[in-house]
mmCIF file of C-alpha atoms in Angstrom:
data_model
loop_
_atom_site.group_PDB
_atom_site.id
_atom_site.type_symbol
_atom_site.label_atom_id
_atom_site.label_comp_id
_atom_site.label_asym_id
_atom_site.label_seq_id
_atom_site.Cartn_x
_atom_site.Cartn_y
_atom_site.Cartn_z
ATOM 1 C CA UNK A 25 -40.675 95.060 -101.097
ATOM 2 C CA UNK A 26 -41.614 93.039 -98.041
ATOM 3 C CA UNK A 27 -41.523 94.765 -94.663
ATOM 4 C CA UNK A 28 -38.396 93.799 -92.760
ATOM 5 C CA UNK A 29 -38.680 92.303 -89.249
ATOM 6 C CA UNK A 30 -37.634 94.668 -86.492
ATOM 7 C CA UNK A 31 -35.815 94.037 -83.248
ATOM 8 C CA UNK A 32 -37.550 95.237 -80.114
ATOM 9 C CA UNK A 33 -34.554 97.165 -78.857
ATOM 10 C CA UNK A 34 -33.602 100.786 -78.397
ATOM 11 C CA UNK A 35 -31.232 102.574 -80.735
ATOM 12 C CA UNK A 36 -29.291 104.423 -78.067
ATOM 13 C CA UNK A 37 -27.653 103.605 -74.729
ATOM 14 C CA UNK A 38 -30.040 103.419 -71.792
ATOM 15 C CA UNK A 39 -27.376 103.332 -69.124
ATOM 16 C CA UNK A 40 -24.926 105.905 -67.884
ATOM 17 C CA UNK A 41 -22.711 103.234 -66.362
ATOM 18 C CA UNK A 42 -19.019 103.836 -66.877
ATOM 19 C CA UNK A 43 -15.900 101.751 -67.189
ATOM 20 C CA UNK A 44 -12.734 102.983 -65.556
ATOM 21 C CA UNK A 45 -9.633 102.958 -67.752
ATOM 22 C CA UNK A 46 -6.158 104.334 -67.314
ATOM 23 C CA UNK A 47 -7.243 107.540 -69.070
ATOM 24 C CA UNK A 48 -10.406 108.010 -67.044
ATOM 25 C CA UNK A 49 -13.953 106.689 -67.229
ATOM 26 C CA UNK A 50 -15.911 106.154 -70.446
ATOM 27 C CA UNK A 51 -19.594 105.599 -71.036
ATOM 28 C CA UNK A 52 -20.763 102.020 -71.282
ATOM 29 C CA UNK A 53 -22.606 101.431 -74.543
ATOM 30 C CA UNK A 54 -21.296 104.469 -76.414
ATOM 31 C CA UNK A 55 -20.555 103.984 -80.124
ATOM 32 C CA UNK A 56 -16.917 104.936 -80.618
ATOM 33 C CA UNK A 57 -14.132 104.427 -83.121
ATOM 34 C CA UNK A 58 -11.453 106.191 -81.088
ATOM 35 C CA UNK A 59 -10.707 103.530 -78.484
ATOM 36 C CA UNK A 60 -7.192 103.525 -77.116
ATOM 37 C CA UNK A 61 -5.418 100.245 -76.489
ATOM 38 C CA UNK A 62 -5.329 101.104 -72.818
ATOM 39 C CA UNK A 63 -9.110 101.436 -72.752
ATOM 40 C CA UNK A 64 -9.644 98.143 -74.569
ATOM 41 C CA UNK A 65 -7.171 96.495 -72.177
ATOM 42 C CA UNK A 66 -9.124 97.914 -69.223
ATOM 43 C CA UNK A 67 -12.280 96.300 -70.571
ATOM 44 C CA UNK A 68 -10.555 92.986 -71.328
ATOM 45 C CA UNK A 69 -8.938 92.808 -67.880
ATOM 46 C CA UNK A 70 -12.130 93.535 -65.958
ATOM 47 C CA UNK A 71 -12.888 90.720 -63.473
ATOM 48 C CA UNK A 72 -14.767 88.120 -65.501
ATOM 49 C CA UNK A 73 -18.200 88.212 -63.856
ATOM 50 C CA UNK A 74 -18.193 92.000 -63.829
ATOM 51 C CA UNK A 75 -17.110 92.013 -67.484
ATOM 52 C CA UNK A 76 -19.910 89.629 -68.472
ATOM 53 C CA UNK A 77 -22.419 91.786 -66.583
ATOM 54 C CA UNK A 78 -21.270 94.938 -68.370
ATOM 55 C CA UNK A 79 -21.266 93.190 -71.744
ATOM 56 C CA UNK A 80 -24.747 91.766 -71.127
ATOM 57 C CA UNK A 81 -25.970 95.251 -70.249
ATOM 58 C CA UNK A 82 -24.551 96.690 -73.476
ATOM 59 C CA UNK A 83 -25.966 93.759 -75.447
ATOM 60 C CA UNK A 84 -29.478 94.585 -74.257
ATOM 61 C CA UNK A 85 -29.135 98.225 -75.279
ATOM 62 C CA UNK A 86 -28.948 97.304 -78.958
ATOM 63 C CA UNK A 87 -29.983 93.674 -79.413
ATOM 64 C CA UNK A 88 -32.652 91.170 -78.503
ATOM 65 C CA UNK A 89 -30.650 88.880 -76.177
ATOM 66 C CA UNK A 90 -32.764 85.843 -77.107
ATOM 67 C CA UNK A 91 -32.193 86.202 -80.860
ATOM 68 C CA UNK A 92 -29.249 84.228 -82.270
ATOM 69 C CA UNK A 93 -28.614 83.795 -85.983
ATOM 70 C CA UNK A 94 -27.935 80.349 -87.409
ATOM 71 C CA UNK A 95 -25.507 80.370 -90.352
ATOM 72 C CA UNK A 96 -24.129 77.653 -92.609
ATOM 73 C CA UNK A 97 -20.577 77.625 -93.985
ATOM 74 C CA UNK A 98 -19.603 75.648 -97.094
ATOM 75 C CA UNK A 99 -16.138 75.201 -98.591
ATOM 76 C CA UNK A 100 -16.751 75.675 -102.318
ATOM 77 C CA UNK A 101 -13.057 75.283 -103.170
ATOM 78 C CA UNK A 102 -11.009 73.146 -100.776
ATOM 79 C CA UNK A 103 -7.222 72.859 -100.493
ATOM 80 C CA UNK A 104 -4.358 74.007 -102.689
ATOM 81 C CA UNK A 105 -4.157 77.504 -101.188
ATOM 82 C CA UNK A 106 -0.846 79.295 -101.879
ATOM 83 C CA UNK A 107 -1.011 81.204 -98.574
ATOM 84 C CA UNK A 108 1.045 80.065 -95.573
ATOM 85 C CA UNK A 109 -1.375 80.525 -92.666
ATOM 86 C CA UNK A 110 0.186 78.319 -90.004
ATOM 87 C CA UNK A 111 -3.168 77.269 -88.558
ATOM 88 C CA UNK A 112 -4.857 76.315 -91.828
ATOM 89 C CA UNK A 113 -5.181 72.790 -93.208
ATOM 90 C CA UNK A 114 -5.780 74.107 -96.722
ATOM 91 C CA UNK A 115 -2.315 75.545 -97.385
ATOM 92 C CA UNK A 116 -0.456 73.758 -100.177
ATOM 93 C CA UNK A 117 2.748 74.208 -98.140
ATOM 94 C CA UNK A 118 1.857 71.290 -95.832
ATOM 95 C CA UNK A 119 -0.891 69.523 -97.745
ATOM 96 C CA UNK A 120 1.052 66.222 -97.692
ATOM 97 C CA UNK A 121 1.448 66.370 -93.907
ATOM 98 C CA UNK A 122 -2.237 67.173 -93.472
ATOM 99 C CA UNK A 123 -3.385 64.685 -96.101
ATOM 100 C CA UNK A 124 -5.723 67.131 -97.804
ATOM 101 C CA UNK A 125 -5.885 67.066 -101.587
ATOM 102 C CA UNK A 126 -6.781 70.151 -103.590
ATOM 103 C CA UNK A 127 -10.256 70.051 -105.076
ATOM 104 C CA UNK A 128 -11.836 71.933 -107.948
ATOM 105 C CA UNK A 129 -14.349 74.731 -107.500
ATOM 106 C CA UNK A 130 -17.794 73.219 -106.919
ATOM 107 C CA UNK A 131 -20.412 73.516 -109.619
ATOM 108 C CA UNK A 132 -23.287 75.968 -109.305
ATOM 109 C CA UNK A 133 -26.064 73.405 -108.889
ATOM 110 C CA UNK A 134 -24.308 71.540 -106.053
ATOM 111 C CA UNK A 135 -23.751 74.741 -104.101
ATOM 112 C CA UNK A 136 -27.337 75.871 -104.702
ATOM 113 C CA UNK A 137 -28.653 72.526 -103.436
ATOM 114 C CA UNK A 138 -26.515 72.878 -100.305
ATOM 115 C CA UNK A 139 -27.998 76.323 -99.727
ATOM 116 C CA UNK A 140 -31.514 74.949 -100.139
ATOM 117 C CA UNK A 141 -30.798 72.280 -97.531
ATOM 118 C CA UNK A 142 -29.364 74.888 -95.168
ATOM 119 C CA UNK A 143 -32.438 77.075 -95.538
ATOM 120 C CA UNK A 144 -34.777 74.143 -94.961
ATOM 121 C CA UNK A 145 -32.786 73.332 -91.795
ATOM 122 C CA UNK A 146 -33.284 76.860 -90.477
ATOM 123 C CA UNK A 147 -30.137 78.756 -91.497
ATOM 124 C CA UNK A 148 -30.719 82.324 -92.640
ATOM 125 C CA UNK A 149 -27.177 83.192 -93.799
ATOM 126 C CA UNK A 150 -25.208 81.030 -96.224
ATOM 127 C CA UNK A 151 -21.446 81.525 -96.260
ATOM 128 C CA UNK A 152 -19.088 80.253 -98.957
ATOM 129 C CA UNK A 153 -15.323 79.922 -98.582
ATOM 130 C CA UNK A 154 -12.702 79.327 -101.278
ATOM 131 C CA UNK A 155 -9.081 78.390 -100.560
ATOM 132 C CA UNK A 156 -7.667 81.169 -102.715
ATOM 133 C CA UNK A 157 -5.198 83.963 -102.170
ATOM 134 C CA UNK A 158 -7.855 85.942 -103.982
ATOM 135 C CA UNK A 159 -10.022 85.841 -107.128
ATOM 136 C CA UNK A 160 -7.152 87.321 -109.122
ATOM 137 C CA UNK A 161 -5.415 83.914 -109.071
ATOM 138 C CA UNK A 162 -8.287 82.140 -110.885
ATOM 139 C CA UNK A 163 -9.738 82.354 -114.361
ATOM 140 C CA UNK A 164 -12.659 84.462 -115.467
ATOM 141 C CA UNK A 165 -15.045 81.520 -115.747
ATOM 142 C CA UNK A 166 -14.444 80.402 -112.157
ATOM 143 C CA UNK A 167 -14.934 83.924 -110.865
ATOM 144 C CA UNK A 168 -18.156 84.300 -112.836
ATOM 145 C CA UNK A 169 -19.370 80.997 -111.412
ATOM 146 C CA UNK A 170 -18.888 82.351 -107.891
ATOM 147 C CA UNK A 171 -20.801 85.513 -108.813
ATOM 148 C CA UNK A 172 -23.614 83.320 -110.143
ATOM 149 C CA UNK A 173 -23.610 81.380 -106.857
ATOM 150 C CA UNK A 174 -24.035 84.621 -104.918
ATOM 151 C CA UNK A 175 -26.907 85.828 -107.063
ATOM 152 C CA UNK A 176 -28.782 82.539 -107.154
ATOM 153 C CA UNK A 177 -28.536 81.924 -103.401
ATOM 154 C CA UNK A 178 -29.532 85.518 -102.657
ATOM 155 C CA UNK A 179 -32.584 84.737 -104.791
ATOM 156 C CA UNK A 180 -33.611 82.283 -102.056
ATOM 157 C CA UNK A 181 -34.065 85.318 -99.793
ATOM 158 C CA UNK A 182 -31.078 84.181 -97.748
ATOM 159 C CA UNK A 183 -28.239 86.403 -96.603
ATOM 160 C CA UNK A 184 -25.074 85.522 -98.538
ATOM 161 C CA UNK A 185 -21.511 85.892 -97.272
ATOM 162 C CA UNK A 186 -18.258 84.888 -98.968
ATOM 163 C CA UNK A 187 -14.647 84.583 -97.905
ATOM 164 C CA UNK A 188 -12.453 84.413 -101.009
ATOM 165 C CA UNK A 189 -9.168 85.994 -99.963
ATOM 166 C CA UNK A 190 -7.908 89.420 -100.934
ATOM 167 C CA UNK A 191 -10.136 91.566 -103.167
ATOM 168 C CA UNK A 192 -9.489 94.450 -105.517
ATOM 169 C CA UNK A 193 -12.016 97.310 -105.539
ATOM 170 C CA UNK A 194 -13.313 96.034 -108.886
ATOM 171 C CA UNK A 195 -13.909 92.526 -107.544
ATOM 172 C CA UNK A 196 -15.698 93.904 -104.498
ATOM 173 C CA UNK A 197 -17.959 95.965 -106.780
ATOM 174 C CA UNK A 198 -18.789 92.849 -108.815
ATOM 175 C CA UNK A 199 -19.767 90.962 -105.659
ATOM 176 C CA UNK A 200 -21.968 93.884 -104.663
ATOM 177 C CA UNK A 201 -23.725 93.819 -108.021
ATOM 178 C CA UNK A 202 -24.228 90.062 -107.688
ATOM 179 C CA UNK A 203 -26.148 90.662 -104.450
ATOM 180 C CA UNK A 204 -23.596 89.812 -101.744
ATOM 181 C CA UNK A 205 -24.710 90.586 -98.200
ATOM 182 C CA UNK A 206 -21.368 90.538 -96.403
ATOM 183 C CA UNK A 207 -17.713 89.710 -96.998
ATOM 184 C CA UNK A 208 -15.652 87.874 -94.408
ATOM 185 C CA UNK A 209 -11.974 88.723 -94.104
ATOM 186 C CA UNK A 210 -10.594 88.027 -90.641
ATOM 187 C CA UNK A 211 -7.654 89.962 -89.227
ATOM 188 C CA UNK A 212 -6.784 86.830 -87.208
ATOM 189 C CA UNK A 213 -4.731 88.549 -84.480
ATOM 190 C CA UNK A 214 -2.919 91.765 -83.577
ATOM 191 C CA UNK A 215 -0.681 93.556 -86.110
ATOM 192 C CA UNK A 216 2.366 92.759 -83.973
ATOM 193 C CA UNK A 217 1.716 89.004 -83.786
ATOM 194 C CA UNK A 218 0.590 88.602 -87.395
ATOM 195 C CA UNK A 219 4.057 87.747 -88.832
ATOM 196 C CA UNK A 220 3.991 84.612 -86.663
ATOM 197 C CA UNK A 221 0.725 83.576 -88.273
ATOM 198 C CA UNK A 222 1.714 83.853 -91.948
ATOM 199 C CA UNK A 223 4.593 85.037 -94.106
ATOM 200 C CA UNK A 224 2.738 85.211 -97.425
ATOM 201 C CA UNK A 225 0.943 88.514 -96.864
ATOM 202 C CA UNK A 226 0.989 91.631 -94.712
ATOM 203 C CA UNK A 227 -1.526 92.897 -92.185
ATOM 204 C CA UNK A 228 -2.095 95.926 -94.383
ATOM 205 C CA UNK A 229 -3.258 93.584 -97.150
ATOM 206 C CA UNK A 230 -6.130 92.550 -94.889
ATOM 207 C CA UNK A 231 -7.021 96.138 -94.090
ATOM 208 C CA UNK A 232 -6.912 97.095 -97.774
ATOM 209 C CA UNK A 233 -9.439 94.387 -98.634
ATOM 210 C CA UNK A 234 -11.745 95.555 -95.841
ATOM 211 C CA UNK A 235 -11.547 99.059 -97.292
ATOM 212 C CA UNK A 236 -12.455 97.770 -100.763
ATOM 213 C CA UNK A 237 -15.438 95.935 -99.277
ATOM 214 C CA UNK A 238 -16.665 99.019 -97.395
ATOM 215 C CA UNK A 239 -16.263 101.251 -100.447
ATOM 216 C CA UNK A 240 -18.303 98.796 -102.521
ATOM 217 C CA UNK A 241 -21.192 99.121 -100.071
ATOM 218 C CA UNK A 242 -20.881 95.563 -98.752
ATOM 219 C CA UNK A 243 -21.107 94.821 -95.047
ATOM 220 C CA UNK A 244 -17.817 93.839 -93.406
ATOM 221 C CA UNK A 245 -17.452 90.598 -91.460
ATOM 222 C CA UNK A 246 -14.074 90.623 -89.684
ATOM 223 C CA UNK A 247 -12.861 88.975 -86.522
ATOM 224 C CA UNK A 248 -10.065 86.727 -85.364
ATOM 225 C CA UNK A 249 -8.820 83.407 -84.077
ATOM 226 C CA UNK A 250 -7.991 82.772 -80.435
ATOM 227 C CA UNK A 251 -5.355 80.138 -79.700
ATOM 228 C CA UNK A 252 -2.687 80.970 -82.282
ATOM 229 C CA UNK A 253 -0.090 81.208 -79.522
ATOM 230 C CA UNK A 254 -0.871 84.860 -78.903
ATOM 231 C CA UNK A 255 -1.032 86.447 -75.453
ATOM 232 C CA UNK A 256 -3.712 88.651 -73.873
ATOM 233 C CA UNK A 257 -2.077 91.799 -75.266
ATOM 234 C CA UNK A 258 -2.501 90.417 -78.793
ATOM 235 C CA UNK A 259 -6.166 89.685 -78.161
ATOM 236 C CA UNK A 260 -6.530 93.241 -76.963
ATOM 237 C CA UNK A 261 -4.657 94.399 -80.068
ATOM 238 C CA UNK A 262 -7.008 92.458 -82.358
ATOM 239 C CA UNK A 263 -10.155 93.866 -80.764
ATOM 240 C CA UNK A 264 -8.643 97.355 -80.689
ATOM 241 C CA UNK A 265 -7.925 97.105 -84.427
ATOM 242 C CA UNK A 266 -11.511 96.055 -85.162
ATOM 243 C CA UNK A 267 -13.073 98.645 -82.873
ATOM 244 C CA UNK A 268 -11.089 101.505 -84.455
ATOM 245 C CA UNK A 269 -11.890 100.706 -88.089
ATOM 246 C CA UNK A 270 -13.622 103.623 -89.876
ATOM 247 C CA UNK A 271 -16.885 101.759 -89.249
ATOM 248 C CA UNK A 272 -17.431 98.890 -86.859
ATOM 249 C CA UNK A 273 -17.862 95.574 -88.720
ATOM 250 C CA UNK A 274 -21.385 94.333 -89.287
ATOM 251 C CA UNK A 275 -20.168 91.046 -87.829
ATOM 252 C CA UNK A 276 -17.240 90.027 -85.621
ATOM 253 C CA UNK A 277 -16.511 86.279 -85.650
ATOM 254 C CA UNK A 278 -14.668 84.984 -82.589
ATOM 255 C CA UNK A 279 -13.043 81.664 -83.495
ATOM 256 C CA UNK A 280 -11.345 79.205 -81.163
ATOM 257 C CA UNK A 281 -8.473 77.487 -82.941
ATOM 258 C CA UNK A 282 -9.175 73.912 -83.972
ATOM 259 C CA UNK A 283 -5.619 72.589 -84.275
ATOM 260 C CA UNK A 284 -5.182 70.314 -87.300
ATOM 261 C CA UNK A 285 -2.527 67.606 -87.404
ATOM 262 C CA UNK A 286 0.144 68.382 -89.967
ATOM 263 C CA UNK A 287 -0.082 72.159 -89.686
ATOM 264 C CA UNK A 288 2.650 74.193 -87.947
ATOM 265 C CA UNK A 289 0.199 74.976 -85.143
ATOM 266 C CA UNK A 290 -0.888 71.364 -84.617
ATOM 267 C CA UNK A 291 0.403 71.332 -81.036
ATOM 268 C CA UNK A 292 -1.118 74.640 -79.947
ATOM 269 C CA UNK A 293 -3.068 74.479 -76.720
ATOM 270 C CA UNK A 294 -6.731 75.271 -77.396
ATOM 271 C CA UNK A 295 -8.156 78.375 -75.712
ATOM 272 C CA UNK A 296 -10.364 77.855 -72.699
ATOM 273 C CA UNK A 297 -14.039 78.754 -72.637
ATOM 274 C CA UNK A 298 -13.145 81.623 -70.293
ATOM 275 C CA UNK A 299 -10.713 82.965 -72.917
ATOM 276 C CA UNK A 300 -13.502 83.004 -75.505
ATOM 277 C CA UNK A 301 -16.049 84.521 -73.127
ATOM 278 C CA UNK A 302 -13.597 87.311 -72.290
ATOM 279 C CA UNK A 303 -13.029 88.063 -75.995
ATOM 280 C CA UNK A 304 -16.750 87.961 -76.802
ATOM 281 C CA UNK A 305 -17.536 90.304 -73.921
ATOM 282 C CA UNK A 306 -14.768 92.751 -74.856
ATOM 283 C CA UNK A 307 -15.942 92.783 -78.472
ATOM 284 C CA UNK A 308 -19.500 93.456 -77.305
ATOM 285 C CA UNK A 309 -18.521 96.360 -75.059
ATOM 286 C CA UNK A 310 -16.306 98.021 -77.674
ATOM 287 C CA UNK A 311 -18.570 97.310 -80.698
ATOM 288 C CA UNK A 312 -22.078 97.410 -79.206
ATOM 289 C CA UNK A 313 -24.073 97.166 -82.448
ATOM 290 C CA UNK A 314 -22.026 94.501 -84.256
ATOM 291 C CA UNK A 315 -23.168 90.899 -84.440
ATOM 292 C CA UNK A 316 -20.637 88.862 -82.463
ATOM 293 C CA UNK A 317 -20.465 85.463 -84.087
ATOM 294 C CA UNK A 318 -19.474 82.473 -81.935
ATOM 295 C CA UNK A 319 -17.703 80.570 -84.677
ATOM 296 C CA UNK A 320 -15.170 77.712 -84.925
ATOM 297 C CA UNK A 321 -14.308 75.629 -81.889
ATOM 298 C CA UNK A 322 -17.757 75.386 -80.262
ATOM 299 C CA UNK A 323 -17.494 71.608 -80.323
ATOM 300 C CA UNK A 324 -15.069 71.828 -77.391
ATOM 301 C CA UNK A 325 -17.444 73.910 -75.262
ATOM 302 C CA UNK A 326 -20.275 72.704 -73.065
ATOM 303 C CA UNK A 327 -23.803 74.091 -73.204
ATOM 304 C CA UNK A 328 -22.994 76.107 -70.085
ATOM 305 C CA UNK A 329 -19.859 77.541 -71.718
ATOM 306 C CA UNK A 330 -21.873 78.601 -74.738
ATOM 307 C CA UNK A 331 -24.632 80.038 -72.567
ATOM 308 C CA UNK A 332 -22.071 82.308 -70.906
ATOM 309 C CA UNK A 333 -20.924 83.437 -74.373
ATOM 310 C CA UNK A 334 -24.516 84.301 -75.299
ATOM 311 C CA UNK A 335 -24.905 86.141 -72.015
ATOM 312 C CA UNK A 336 -21.738 88.099 -72.807
ATOM 313 C CA UNK A 337 -23.111 89.220 -76.171
ATOM 314 C CA UNK A 338 -22.616 86.492 -78.786
ATOM 315 C CA UNK A 339 -25.635 86.419 -81.081
ATOM 316 C CA UNK A 340 -24.753 84.110 -83.956
ATOM 317 C CA UNK A 341 -23.478 80.567 -84.497
ATOM 318 C CA UNK A 342 -22.515 78.357 -87.411
ATOM 319 C CA UNK A 343 -24.573 75.201 -87.433
ATOM 320 C CA UNK A 344 -24.107 72.008 -89.393
ATOM 321 C CA UNK A 345 -21.571 69.288 -88.728
ATOM 322 C CA UNK A 346 -18.668 70.855 -90.674
ATOM 323 C CA UNK A 347 -16.918 74.225 -90.968
ATOM 324 C CA UNK A 348 -14.758 74.269 -94.105
ATOM 325 C CA UNK A 349 -12.504 71.316 -93.138
ATOM 326 C CA UNK A 350 -13.107 70.934 -89.379
ATOM 327 C CA UNK A 351 -15.901 69.309 -87.372
ATOM 328 C CA UNK A 352 -18.699 71.366 -85.851
ATOM 329 C CA UNK A 353 -21.665 70.840 -83.538
ATOM 330 C CA UNK A 354 -24.547 68.812 -84.965
ATOM 331 C CA UNK A 355 -27.729 70.701 -85.860
ATOM 332 C CA UNK A 356 -29.916 68.621 -83.566
ATOM 333 C CA UNK A 357 -27.656 69.422 -80.615
ATOM 334 C CA UNK A 358 -27.911 73.121 -81.435
ATOM 335 C CA UNK A 359 -31.700 72.930 -81.676
ATOM 336 C CA UNK A 360 -31.775 71.310 -78.246
ATOM 337 C CA UNK A 361 -29.497 74.076 -76.944
ATOM 338 C CA UNK A 362 -31.786 76.759 -78.358
ATOM 339 C CA UNK A 363 -34.747 75.092 -76.685
ATOM 340 C CA UNK A 364 -33.026 74.731 -73.317
ATOM 341 C CA UNK A 365 -31.655 78.290 -73.281
ATOM 342 C CA UNK A 366 -34.825 79.884 -74.617
ATOM 343 C CA UNK A 367 -33.098 81.222 -77.748
ATOM 344 C CA UNK A 368 -34.855 81.992 -81.019
ATOM 345 C CA UNK A 369 -33.449 82.029 -84.541
ATOM 346 C CA UNK A 370 -32.791 85.408 -86.112
ATOM 347 C CA UNK A 371 -34.633 85.789 -89.441
ATOM 348 C CA UNK A 372 -32.811 86.872 -92.578
ATOM 349 C CA UNK A 373 -32.413 90.593 -93.146
ATOM 350 C CA UNK A 374 -33.374 91.837 -89.739
ATOM 351 C CA UNK A 375 -31.695 95.270 -90.004
ATOM 352 C CA UNK A 376 -28.065 95.247 -88.913
ATOM 353 C CA UNK A 377 -27.287 98.462 -87.017
ATOM 354 C CA UNK A 378 -23.582 98.178 -87.962
ATOM 355 C CA UNK A 379 -24.168 96.884 -91.489
ATOM 356 C CA UNK A 380 -24.322 98.455 -94.918
ATOM 357 C CA UNK A 381 -27.541 98.468 -96.954
ATOM 358 C CA UNK A 382 -26.479 95.082 -98.352
ATOM 359 C CA UNK A 383 -27.419 93.561 -94.972
ATOM 360 C CA UNK A 384 -31.019 94.726 -94.691
ATOM 361 C CA UNK A 385 -32.340 93.296 -97.948
ATOM 362 C CA UNK A 386 -33.115 96.693 -99.443
ATOM 363 C CA UNK A 387 -30.204 96.627 -101.884
ATOM 364 C CA UNK A 388 -31.218 93.595 -103.932
ATOM 365 C CA UNK A 389 -33.138 95.587 -106.533
ATOM 366 C CA UNK A 390 -31.043 96.371 -109.572
ATOM 367 C CA UNK A 391 -28.633 93.509 -108.845
ATOM 368 C CA UNK A 392 -28.215 90.140 -110.473
ATOM 369 C CA UNK A 393 -29.782 88.628 -107.361
ATOM 370 C CA UNK A 394 -33.004 90.544 -108.059
ATOM 371 C CA UNK A 395 -33.499 88.487 -111.205
ATOM 372 C CA UNK A 396 -33.090 85.230 -109.280
ATOM 373 C CA UNK A 397 -35.443 86.489 -106.546
ATOM 374 C CA UNK A 398 -38.056 87.501 -109.111
ATOM 375 C CA UNK A 399 -37.753 84.092 -110.757
ATOM 376 C CA UNK A 400 -38.160 82.321 -107.428
ATOM 377 C CA UNK A 401 -41.252 84.415 -106.637
ATOM 378 C CA UNK A 402 -42.749 83.600 -110.063
ATOM 379 C CA UNK A 403 -42.201 79.887 -109.483
ATOM 380 C CA UNK A 404 -43.819 80.115 -106.052
ATOM 381 C CA UNK A 405 -46.802 82.025 -107.504
ATOM 382 C CA UNK A 406 -47.177 79.490 -110.312
ATOM 383 C CA UNK A 407 -47.111 76.639 -107.813
ATOM 384 C CA UNK A 408 -49.814 78.332 -105.733
ATOM 385 C CA UNK A 409 -52.032 78.907 -108.774
ATOM 386 C CA UNK A 410 -51.586 75.287 -109.863
ATOM 387 C CA UNK A 411 -52.545 74.062 -106.396
ATOM 388 C CA UNK A 412 -55.707 76.210 -106.389
ATOM 389 C CA UNK A 413 -56.659 74.967 -109.853
ATOM 390 C CA UNK A 414 -56.147 71.359 -108.816
ATOM 391 C CA UNK A 415 -58.331 71.890 -105.764
ATOM 392 C CA UNK A 416 -61.040 73.489 -107.904
ATOM 393 C CA UNK A 417 -61.000 70.553 -110.320
ATOM 394 C CA UNK A 418 -61.148 68.055 -107.483
ATOM 395 C CA UNK A 419 -64.169 69.745 -105.913
ATOM 396 C CA UNK A 420 -66.110 70.149 -109.176
#
């Protein structure tokens, strides 16, 4: 087992600074799952510069502020989704208005090649999304193909994340055995506002899937979307829900809505950069050890906007020019941003303080992914031996 890279940060708060809420002061940087909505609201409503300062202070207690992970997201099954998420271009309910045709599940080799390209470009986590209500709606062969994708890509020594809809405990266990690092299942918004987002499932359905993921020993990736028409109290409600889960998520994606023509939310006003900064900072203060992922919508933000997000505690981005069905920042532009801001890419399997063992690379042994990893190592060793032999022949 290779030694895992370590972050040069402390594992406990180094500040006794406090935040004043309606129920009294609380320690800045404390790990808690008992936040009240009033306390989260007090954080969220802190004057912006003061909030960013507090969030940056918490960020430095647990994380290297220069280290930002680069992830790649691929839609392995596009369109034809039976869900009715009003923001999503992939719902079959308005596919004609959007002009998006349903596609078949990609084949294993094509997905593997995409992962190879992502790794060569510097991504250390490869995420796969399928426009399903859940694996239960598809046949056994398709599900097994997805499990094979997980194992083979994990064999590249990349972190692997999937977002496949609602899971049963059995399906979560199968993903764990395949070598999955994390499972993404966003809560989207507050429980109260959720009925305005979709009518095809309940908020509790989302929470049940997160429970199945946790019980399977897979790290949870759960966040939300800003710009669904919600108000500040709903943003507070979303973050409160995440911060009071039994365990804080390994990762918390903060997405800015990218409105798609033809969807019910096509005319929604996009959130401002300040809106996103405020949500990132509140997530960082209330979930100090989680990775806060600056996700969809970055294309609308300047380098300065993004820099403020990183200052406030964001420490991951999706790179590549596409996120599922919407445009994203180009890789070269992100590399230039990293250079200008003095950021460095987070390696794969740096231990995640809020993650399960699936996130630190230690859980691959005994899984299907271990076989792929062993095979990849054998191929690399064989290539090295061949190169040495060729050199010996050439010099003789």
